Coordinates of C-alpha atoms in Angstrom, one line a residue:
M1 CA -76.4 -121.8 -73.4
R2 CA -73.4 -123.9 -73.4
S3 CA -71.1 -125.0 -70.5
L4 CA -67.7 -124.2 -70.2
L5 CA -66.6 -127.8 -69.8
P6 CA -63.7 -128.7 -72.5
S7 CA -65.0 -130.5 -75.1
S8 CA -61.9 -132.7 -74.4
P9 CA -59.0 -132.4 -72.4
V10 CA -56.3 -130.9 -74.5
T11 CA -53.6 -130.5 -71.9
G12 CA -52.6 -132.5 -69.0
P13 CA -51.7 -136.1 -68.5
G14 CA -51.9 -139.0 -70.5
P15 CA -54.4 -141.8 -70.7
A16 CA -52.8 -144.2 -67.9
R17 CA -52.7 -140.9 -65.5
R18 CA -56.6 -140.3 -66.1
W19 CA -57.5 -143.8 -65.6
A20 CA -55.3 -143.6 -62.4
M21 CA -56.9 -140.6 -61.4
L22 CA -60.8 -142.2 -62.0
G23 CA -59.6 -145.3 -59.5
A24 CA -58.3 -142.5 -56.9
S25 CA -61.9 -140.5 -57.1
T26 CA -63.6 -143.9 -57.2
L27 CA -61.8 -145.0 -54.0
A28 CA -62.2 -141.4 -52.5
Q29 CA -66.0 -142.3 -53.3
A30 CA -66.2 -145.8 -51.6
A31 CA -63.9 -145.1 -48.7
A32 CA -66.6 -142.1 -47.9
A33 CA -69.2 -144.4 -48.4
T34 CA -68.0 -146.7 -45.8
A35 CA -67.7 -143.6 -43.4
I36 CA -71.5 -142.5 -44.1
H37 CA -73.5 -145.4 -44.6
G38 CA -70.8 -148.3 -42.3
P39 CA -72.6 -147.1 -38.8
A40 CA -76.1 -148.4 -40.1
F41 CA -74.3 -151.6 -39.6
L42 CA -73.4 -150.8 -35.7
I43 CA -77.2 -150.8 -34.8
P44 CA -77.7 -154.5 -34.1
V45 CA -74.6 -153.6 -31.3
L46 CA -75.9 -150.8 -30.3
H47 CA -79.1 -151.9 -29.2
T48 CA -78.0 -155.2 -27.5
Q49 CA -74.7 -153.9 -26.0
R50 CA -74.9 -150.1 -25.6
E51 CA -78.8 -150.9 -24.6
L52 CA -80.3 -148.4 -26.9
S53 CA -83.9 -148.7 -28.0
L54 CA -83.9 -149.5 -32.1
G55 CA -85.3 -145.8 -32.8
A56 CA -82.1 -144.5 -30.5
A57 CA -79.6 -146.9 -32.4
G58 CA -81.1 -145.5 -35.5
L59 CA -80.5 -142.1 -34.9
V60 CA -77.0 -142.6 -33.8
A61 CA -76.6 -144.6 -37.5
A62 CA -78.2 -141.9 -39.2
A63 CA -75.9 -138.9 -38.0
P64 CA -73.6 -139.1 -41.0
T65 CA -76.3 -138.8 -43.1
I66 CA -77.7 -135.7 -41.5
G67 CA -74.1 -134.4 -41.5
V68 CA -73.9 -135.0 -45.9
M69 CA -77.5 -133.5 -46.4
L70 CA -76.6 -130.4 -44.1
T71 CA -72.9 -129.6 -46.4
L72 CA -73.0 -130.9 -49.9
V73 CA -74.0 -128.0 -51.1
G74 CA -71.4 -126.3 -49.3
W75 CA -68.9 -128.4 -50.3
G76 CA -69.6 -128.1 -53.9
F77 CA -69.4 -124.2 -53.5
L78 CA -65.7 -125.1 -52.4
T79 CA -65.1 -126.9 -55.3
D80 CA -66.1 -124.4 -57.6
R81 CA -63.9 -121.7 -55.8
Y82 CA -61.0 -123.8 -54.6
G83 CA -60.7 -127.1 -57.0
E84 CA -61.0 -130.4 -56.9
R85 CA -58.2 -131.6 -55.1
A86 CA -58.0 -129.1 -52.6
V87 CA -61.3 -129.8 -51.3
L88 CA -60.9 -134.4 -51.4
L89 CA -57.7 -133.9 -49.6
T90 CA -59.4 -131.6 -47.2
G91 CA -62.5 -133.5 -46.6
L92 CA -61.1 -137.2 -46.5
G93 CA -58.7 -135.7 -43.8
A94 CA -61.4 -134.4 -41.9
T95 CA -63.4 -137.7 -42.4
T96 CA -59.9 -139.4 -41.2
I97 CA -59.9 -137.5 -38.2
A98 CA -63.5 -137.5 -37.3
S99 CA -63.6 -141.6 -37.9
G100 CA -60.7 -142.1 -35.6
A101 CA -62.3 -139.6 -32.8
A102 CA -65.9 -141.8 -33.1
A103 CA -63.7 -144.8 -32.4
R104 CA -62.5 -143.4 -29.5
A105 CA -65.5 -141.7 -28.1
D106 CA -67.3 -143.0 -25.1
S107 CA -70.5 -142.0 -24.9
T108 CA -73.2 -142.7 -27.4
T109 CA -73.2 -138.5 -27.4
L110 CA -70.0 -137.8 -28.4
L111 CA -70.3 -140.7 -30.9
A112 CA -73.4 -139.3 -32.9
V113 CA -71.4 -136.0 -32.8
T114 CA -68.4 -137.2 -34.2
L115 CA -70.3 -139.4 -36.5
F116 CA -72.1 -136.5 -37.8
L117 CA -69.0 -134.6 -38.3
A118 CA -67.5 -137.6 -40.5
G119 CA -70.7 -137.6 -42.5
A120 CA -70.4 -133.8 -42.9
A121 CA -66.7 -134.2 -44.0
A122 CA -67.3 -137.4 -46.3
S123 CA -69.9 -135.3 -48.9
S124 CA -66.8 -133.4 -49.7
T125 CA -66.1 -136.6 -52.3
A126 CA -69.5 -136.3 -54.2
A127 CA -69.1 -133.4 -56.4
A128 CA -65.4 -133.3 -56.4
S129 CA -64.4 -137.0 -57.2
G130 CA -67.2 -136.6 -59.9
R131 CA -65.4 -133.2 -61.2
V132 CA -62.4 -135.2 -61.5
V133 CA -63.9 -137.9 -63.6
V134 CA -65.6 -135.0 -66.0
G135 CA -63.0 -132.8 -66.2
W136 CA -60.1 -135.1 -67.2
F137 CA -62.2 -137.5 -69.3
P138 CA -63.3 -136.4 -72.8
P139 CA -66.9 -136.2 -73.7
R140 CA -67.6 -139.4 -75.5
R141 CA -65.5 -141.4 -72.5
R142 CA -67.2 -140.0 -69.8
G143 CA -70.4 -141.6 -69.7
L144 CA -67.9 -145.0 -69.1
A145 CA -65.7 -143.1 -66.9
M146 CA -68.3 -142.2 -64.5
G147 CA -70.6 -145.5 -64.5
I148 CA -67.3 -146.8 -63.0
R149 CA -67.0 -144.0 -60.6
Q150 CA -70.5 -144.2 -59.8
M151 CA -69.8 -148.0 -58.5
A152 CA -67.9 -146.5 -55.8
Q153 CA -71.3 -146.4 -53.5
P154 CA -72.1 -149.8 -53.3
V155 CA -69.0 -150.8 -53.2
G156 CA -68.4 -148.9 -50.0
V157 CA -71.4 -150.1 -48.6
G158 CA -70.8 -153.4 -49.6
V159 CA -67.2 -153.0 -47.9
A160 CA -68.8 -151.9 -44.8
A161 CA -71.4 -154.4 -44.6
V162 CA -69.1 -157.4 -44.6
S163 CA -66.7 -156.0 -42.0
I164 CA -68.4 -153.6 -39.6
A165 CA -71.0 -155.5 -38.1
V166 CA -68.7 -158.6 -37.8
V167 CA -65.9 -156.8 -35.9
A168 CA -68.6 -154.7 -33.8
E169 CA -70.0 -157.9 -32.6
S170 CA -66.2 -159.7 -32.0
R171 CA -64.3 -156.5 -30.9
G172 CA -66.8 -153.5 -30.2
I173 CA -67.8 -150.7 -31.9
G174 CA -64.7 -149.2 -31.7
H175 CA -62.7 -151.5 -33.0
A176 CA -65.5 -151.7 -36.0
L177 CA -65.2 -147.3 -36.6
L178 CA -61.2 -148.3 -37.5
V179 CA -62.3 -149.5 -40.8
P180 CA -63.9 -145.9 -42.3
T181 CA -60.6 -144.8 -40.7
V182 CA -58.6 -146.4 -42.4
A183 CA -60.2 -146.6 -45.5
T184 CA -60.5 -142.7 -45.8
A185 CA -56.9 -142.4 -44.6
A186 CA -55.5 -144.7 -47.5
A187 CA -57.9 -143.1 -50.0
L188 CA -56.5 -139.2 -48.9
V189 CA -52.9 -140.9 -49.7
V190 CA -54.0 -142.1 -53.0
V191 CA -55.5 -138.8 -53.9
A192 CA -52.4 -136.7 -52.9
L193 CA -50.3 -139.3 -55.2
V194 CA -52.4 -139.3 -58.1
V195 CA -55.3 -136.0 -58.5
L196 CA -54.9 -133.0 -60.4
D197 CA -57.1 -130.4 -60.8
P198 CA -58.6 -130.4 -64.1
P199 CA -57.8 -127.8 -66.5
R200 CA -60.6 -124.9 -66.8
P201 CA -61.0 -121.4 -68.1
D202 CA -59.5 -118.3 -66.2
R203 CA -62.3 -117.0 -64.3
S204 CA -61.9 -113.4 -64.8
L205 CA -61.6 -113.9 -68.9
T206 CA -64.2 -116.3 -68.9
P207 CA -68.1 -115.3 -68.3
A208 CA -70.4 -118.1 -66.1
P209 CA -73.7 -117.4 -66.5
N210 CA -76.2 -119.3 -63.7
P211 CA -76.7 -122.4 -65.9
Y212 CA -80.5 -122.7 -63.9
R213 CA -81.5 -119.5 -66.2
D214 CA -83.3 -122.1 -69.0
G215 CA -84.9 -124.7 -66.9
Y216 CA -82.6 -127.8 -67.8
L217 CA -81.0 -128.8 -64.7
A218 CA -83.8 -128.1 -62.2
R219 CA -85.7 -131.0 -64.7
V220 CA -82.8 -133.1 -64.6
H221 CA -82.9 -132.8 -60.7
G222 CA -86.9 -133.6 -60.6
V223 CA -86.1 -136.3 -63.0
S224 CA -83.8 -138.0 -60.2
V225 CA -86.0 -137.2 -57.1
L226 CA -88.7 -139.2 -59.2
L227 CA -86.5 -142.4 -59.9
V228 CA -85.0 -142.2 -56.5
V229 CA -88.5 -143.5 -55.1
P230 CA -88.5 -147.4 -56.7
Q231 CA -84.7 -147.5 -56.5
F232 CA -84.9 -146.7 -52.5
L233 CA -88.0 -149.0 -52.6
V234 CA -86.7 -151.9 -53.8
W235 CA -83.2 -151.5 -51.7
T236 CA -84.9 -151.4 -48.3
F237 CA -87.7 -154.1 -48.9
A238 CA -86.4 -156.4 -51.2
L239 CA -85.1 -158.6 -48.6
V240 CA -87.8 -158.4 -46.3
W241 CA -90.5 -159.1 -49.2
L242 CA -88.1 -162.4 -50.1
V243 CA -88.5 -163.4 -46.3
D244 CA -92.1 -162.4 -45.2
D245 CA -94.1 -163.1 -48.8
R246 CA -91.5 -165.8 -50.5
G247 CA -90.6 -167.5 -47.0
W248 CA -86.6 -167.1 -48.2
S249 CA -84.2 -167.6 -45.3
A250 CA -82.4 -164.3 -44.1
G251 CA -79.3 -165.7 -45.2
A252 CA -80.7 -166.8 -48.5
A253 CA -82.3 -163.1 -49.1
G254 CA -79.2 -161.4 -48.3
T255 CA -77.2 -163.1 -50.6
L256 CA -79.7 -162.5 -53.5
V257 CA -79.9 -158.8 -52.3
G258 CA -76.2 -158.6 -52.7
L259 CA -75.8 -159.9 -55.9
A260 CA -78.2 -157.7 -56.9
Q261 CA -76.7 -154.7 -55.8
V262 CA -73.4 -156.2 -57.9
A263 CA -75.3 -156.5 -60.9
G264 CA -76.9 -152.9 -60.4
A265 CA -73.0 -151.5 -59.9
L266 CA -72.5 -153.0 -63.4
G267 CA -75.2 -151.9 -64.8
R268 CA -74.1 -148.2 -64.1
I269 CA -71.3 -149.1 -66.0
A270 CA -73.5 -150.1 -69.2
A271 CA -75.2 -147.4 -69.0
G272 CA -72.5 -144.8 -69.3
Q273 CA -71.2 -146.8 -72.0
V274 CA -74.5 -146.6 -73.7
S275 CA -74.9 -142.9 -73.2
D276 CA -71.5 -142.6 -74.9
L277 CA -72.3 -144.7 -78.2
A278 CA -75.6 -143.1 -78.1
S279 CA -73.4 -139.7 -77.9
S280 CA -76.3 -138.2 -75.4
R281 CA -76.9 -138.2 -71.5
L282 CA -80.8 -138.0 -71.4
R283 CA -82.0 -140.3 -74.4
P284 CA -80.8 -143.2 -72.2
L285 CA -81.7 -141.5 -69.1
R286 CA -85.2 -141.7 -70.5
W287 CA -85.0 -145.0 -71.5
V288 CA -84.1 -145.8 -68.2
A289 CA -87.1 -145.0 -66.8
W290 CA -89.3 -146.4 -68.9
I291 CA -87.7 -149.6 -68.6
A292 CA -87.7 -149.3 -64.7
A293 CA -91.5 -148.6 -64.9
A294 CA -92.3 -151.3 -66.5
T295 CA -90.3 -153.6 -64.4
M296 CA -91.8 -151.9 -61.2
A297 CA -95.0 -152.7 -62.8
L298 CA -94.1 -156.2 -63.7
L299 CA -92.7 -156.6 -60.2
G300 CA -95.9 -155.9 -58.5
L301 CA -98.6 -158.4 -60.8
T302 CA -96.3 -161.3 -60.5
A303 CA -95.5 -160.5 -57.0
A304 CA -99.5 -160.3 -56.5
L305 CA -100.0 -163.5 -58.6
G306 CA -97.7 -165.2 -56.7
L307 CA -95.5 -166.2 -59.6
A308 CA -91.6 -167.1 -59.1
V309 CA -90.7 -165.0 -61.7
A310 CA -90.8 -162.3 -59.5
V311 CA -87.7 -163.3 -57.9
P312 CA -85.7 -162.6 -60.9
L313 CA -87.7 -159.8 -61.7
V314 CA -86.5 -157.9 -58.5
V315 CA -83.1 -158.5 -59.4
V316 CA -84.3 -156.5 -62.6
A317 CA -85.5 -154.2 -61.0
T318 CA -82.4 -153.3 -58.2
V319 CA -80.3 -152.8 -61.7
A320 CA -82.4 -150.7 -63.8
T321 CA -83.6 -148.7 -60.7
V322 CA -80.1 -147.7 -60.3
A323 CA -78.9 -147.0 -63.7
D324 CA -79.8 -143.6 -64.3
N325 CA -77.6 -142.2 -61.6
G326 CA -74.4 -142.0 -63.6
L327 CA -76.4 -140.4 -66.5
A328 CA -78.5 -137.6 -64.7
F329 CA -75.0 -136.9 -62.6
T330 CA -72.8 -136.9 -65.9
A331 CA -75.6 -134.5 -67.6
V332 CA -75.4 -131.9 -64.9
A333 CA -71.7 -131.8 -64.7
E334 CA -71.7 -131.4 -68.2
R335 CA -74.1 -128.2 -68.5
A336 CA -73.4 -126.6 -65.0
G337 CA -69.8 -126.1 -66.0
P338 CA -66.2 -125.4 -64.1
F339 CA -67.6 -122.5 -62.3
W340 CA -71.1 -123.9 -61.6
S341 CA -71.0 -127.9 -61.2
G342 CA -70.0 -128.2 -57.8
R343 CA -73.0 -126.4 -56.5
A344 CA -75.2 -128.3 -59.0
L345 CA -74.1 -131.7 -58.3
G346 CA -74.3 -130.8 -54.3
L347 CA -78.2 -129.9 -54.8
Q348 CA -78.6 -132.9 -57.1
N349 CA -77.4 -135.1 -54.3
T350 CA -79.0 -133.1 -51.5
S351 CA -82.4 -133.6 -53.7
Q352 CA -81.8 -137.5 -54.2
F353 CA -81.1 -138.1 -50.0
L354 CA -83.8 -136.3 -48.9
T355 CA -86.1 -137.8 -50.8
A356 CA -84.2 -141.3 -50.4
S357 CA -84.8 -140.7 -46.7
A358 CA -88.6 -140.1 -46.8
V359 CA -88.6 -143.3 -48.8
P360 CA -88.7 -146.4 -46.5
P361 CA -91.1 -144.7 -43.8
L362 CA -93.9 -143.8 -46.5
A363 CA -93.6 -146.8 -48.0
G364 CA -93.1 -149.0 -45.2
L365 CA -96.9 -147.4 -44.2
A366 CA -97.7 -148.4 -47.7
V367 CA -96.6 -152.3 -47.0
G368 CA -98.5 -152.1 -43.8
H369 CA -102.1 -151.3 -45.5
L370 CA -101.4 -152.4 -48.9
G371 CA -98.9 -155.3 -49.1
Y372 CA -95.4 -155.8 -50.8
A373 CA -97.2 -156.4 -54.7
A374 CA -99.4 -153.2 -54.5
T375 CA -96.4 -150.7 -53.1
F376 CA -94.6 -152.3 -56.2
A377 CA -96.9 -151.5 -58.4
I378 CA -97.8 -147.7 -57.2
A379 CA -93.5 -147.0 -57.3
A380 CA -94.2 -147.6 -61.0
L381 CA -96.1 -144.3 -61.1
F382 CA -92.7 -142.4 -60.4
P383 CA -90.7 -143.3 -63.5
V384 CA -93.8 -143.0 -65.6
A385 CA -93.6 -139.2 -64.5
A386 CA -89.9 -138.9 -65.0
A387 CA -89.7 -140.3 -68.5
P388 CA -91.4 -137.1 -70.1
L389 CA -89.6 -134.7 -68.0
V390 CA -86.7 -135.9 -68.8
P391 CA -85.0 -132.6 -71.0
V392 CA -84.2 -134.5 -74.1
R393 CA -84.8 -131.4 -76.7
G394 CA -82.6 -129.5 -74.7
E395 CA -79.5 -131.6 -74.8
H396 CA -76.5 -130.3 -76.3
P397 CA -74.0 -132.5 -78.4
L398 CA -71.5 -134.1 -76.5
G399 CA -68.8 -132.4 -77.8
H400 CA -70.0 -128.6 -76.9
N401 CA -70.6 -129.9 -73.2

């Protein structure tokens, strides 16, 4: 079965406009990330100024993520049905309104509800912005383009990290939540000015068989779920490990983790470019899985032995464990086609979000009972399991995707 995506965009805007649409899609996803992940940086102020317990503050901060998990597939269906531009404009507009309402919320309950609605609206960008990139870029440029688009999440989280916590402490929660409000409003304007729906076949004339019939997409989803485990283990515990086990100051550890995130974002671009050069998304995805497995095993071993090389290895692990995201995302969109990729990408993101939400508490238990080194080493088993599951033999040549 072949997807219905055109092998190359034969009509429409020229290269400059396509790169502009890539920029607009990346901006939309980054702005959405500030709305989804930014409230996590409100936890200290919610705890000290509103006198919430850390558990209650964490629940409020998690409200946008809950909204995302409940709506990703629905937004994907709407993208399949009504197109990328309409979904982006509707979702970004609703996110701006909900974030603005959260900035004015005068009770904790209202704050949690409006943050939930902001997250639910912001999840619209996940499938729609990715489909803009896949639809307007030819197969041998999609990997690079999607790698650039996949930088959006760490960029958005970085913007939130350097702004929301500082503003919340100095000016209050309401002013801090103007950051995602302004970001999504700006993205809304840019999308309205730049983004066009990619071409797609006439629905009434073109059959759109269920792409899940052969198990290919299910295997890609499964691989992504397995690879999320070491990714979020490193994201969650690298800083704490540097402070607790290596004796670093919180400031120095935070700086290294921030630099590692930047390197990880660049790694996503590199992985996408490699997939273009290799004319394959899934062979590089399997390579990334083996590299992640080896890196996590070495990190566990060197951490257990107290070797200095463990510190640069945690940076390498940060890069290796995020490099798969753009490859899998692109592979799913290419195989699912224009009438199914919204839902398929929604399922891809939902499964990853659900797994990611389980990693911190379970890994915390493992660290408490076994220590950091053993937990890092155990995490290597997940990419080991993922590598043979990658359906390389079922992949179509890029020109046929």
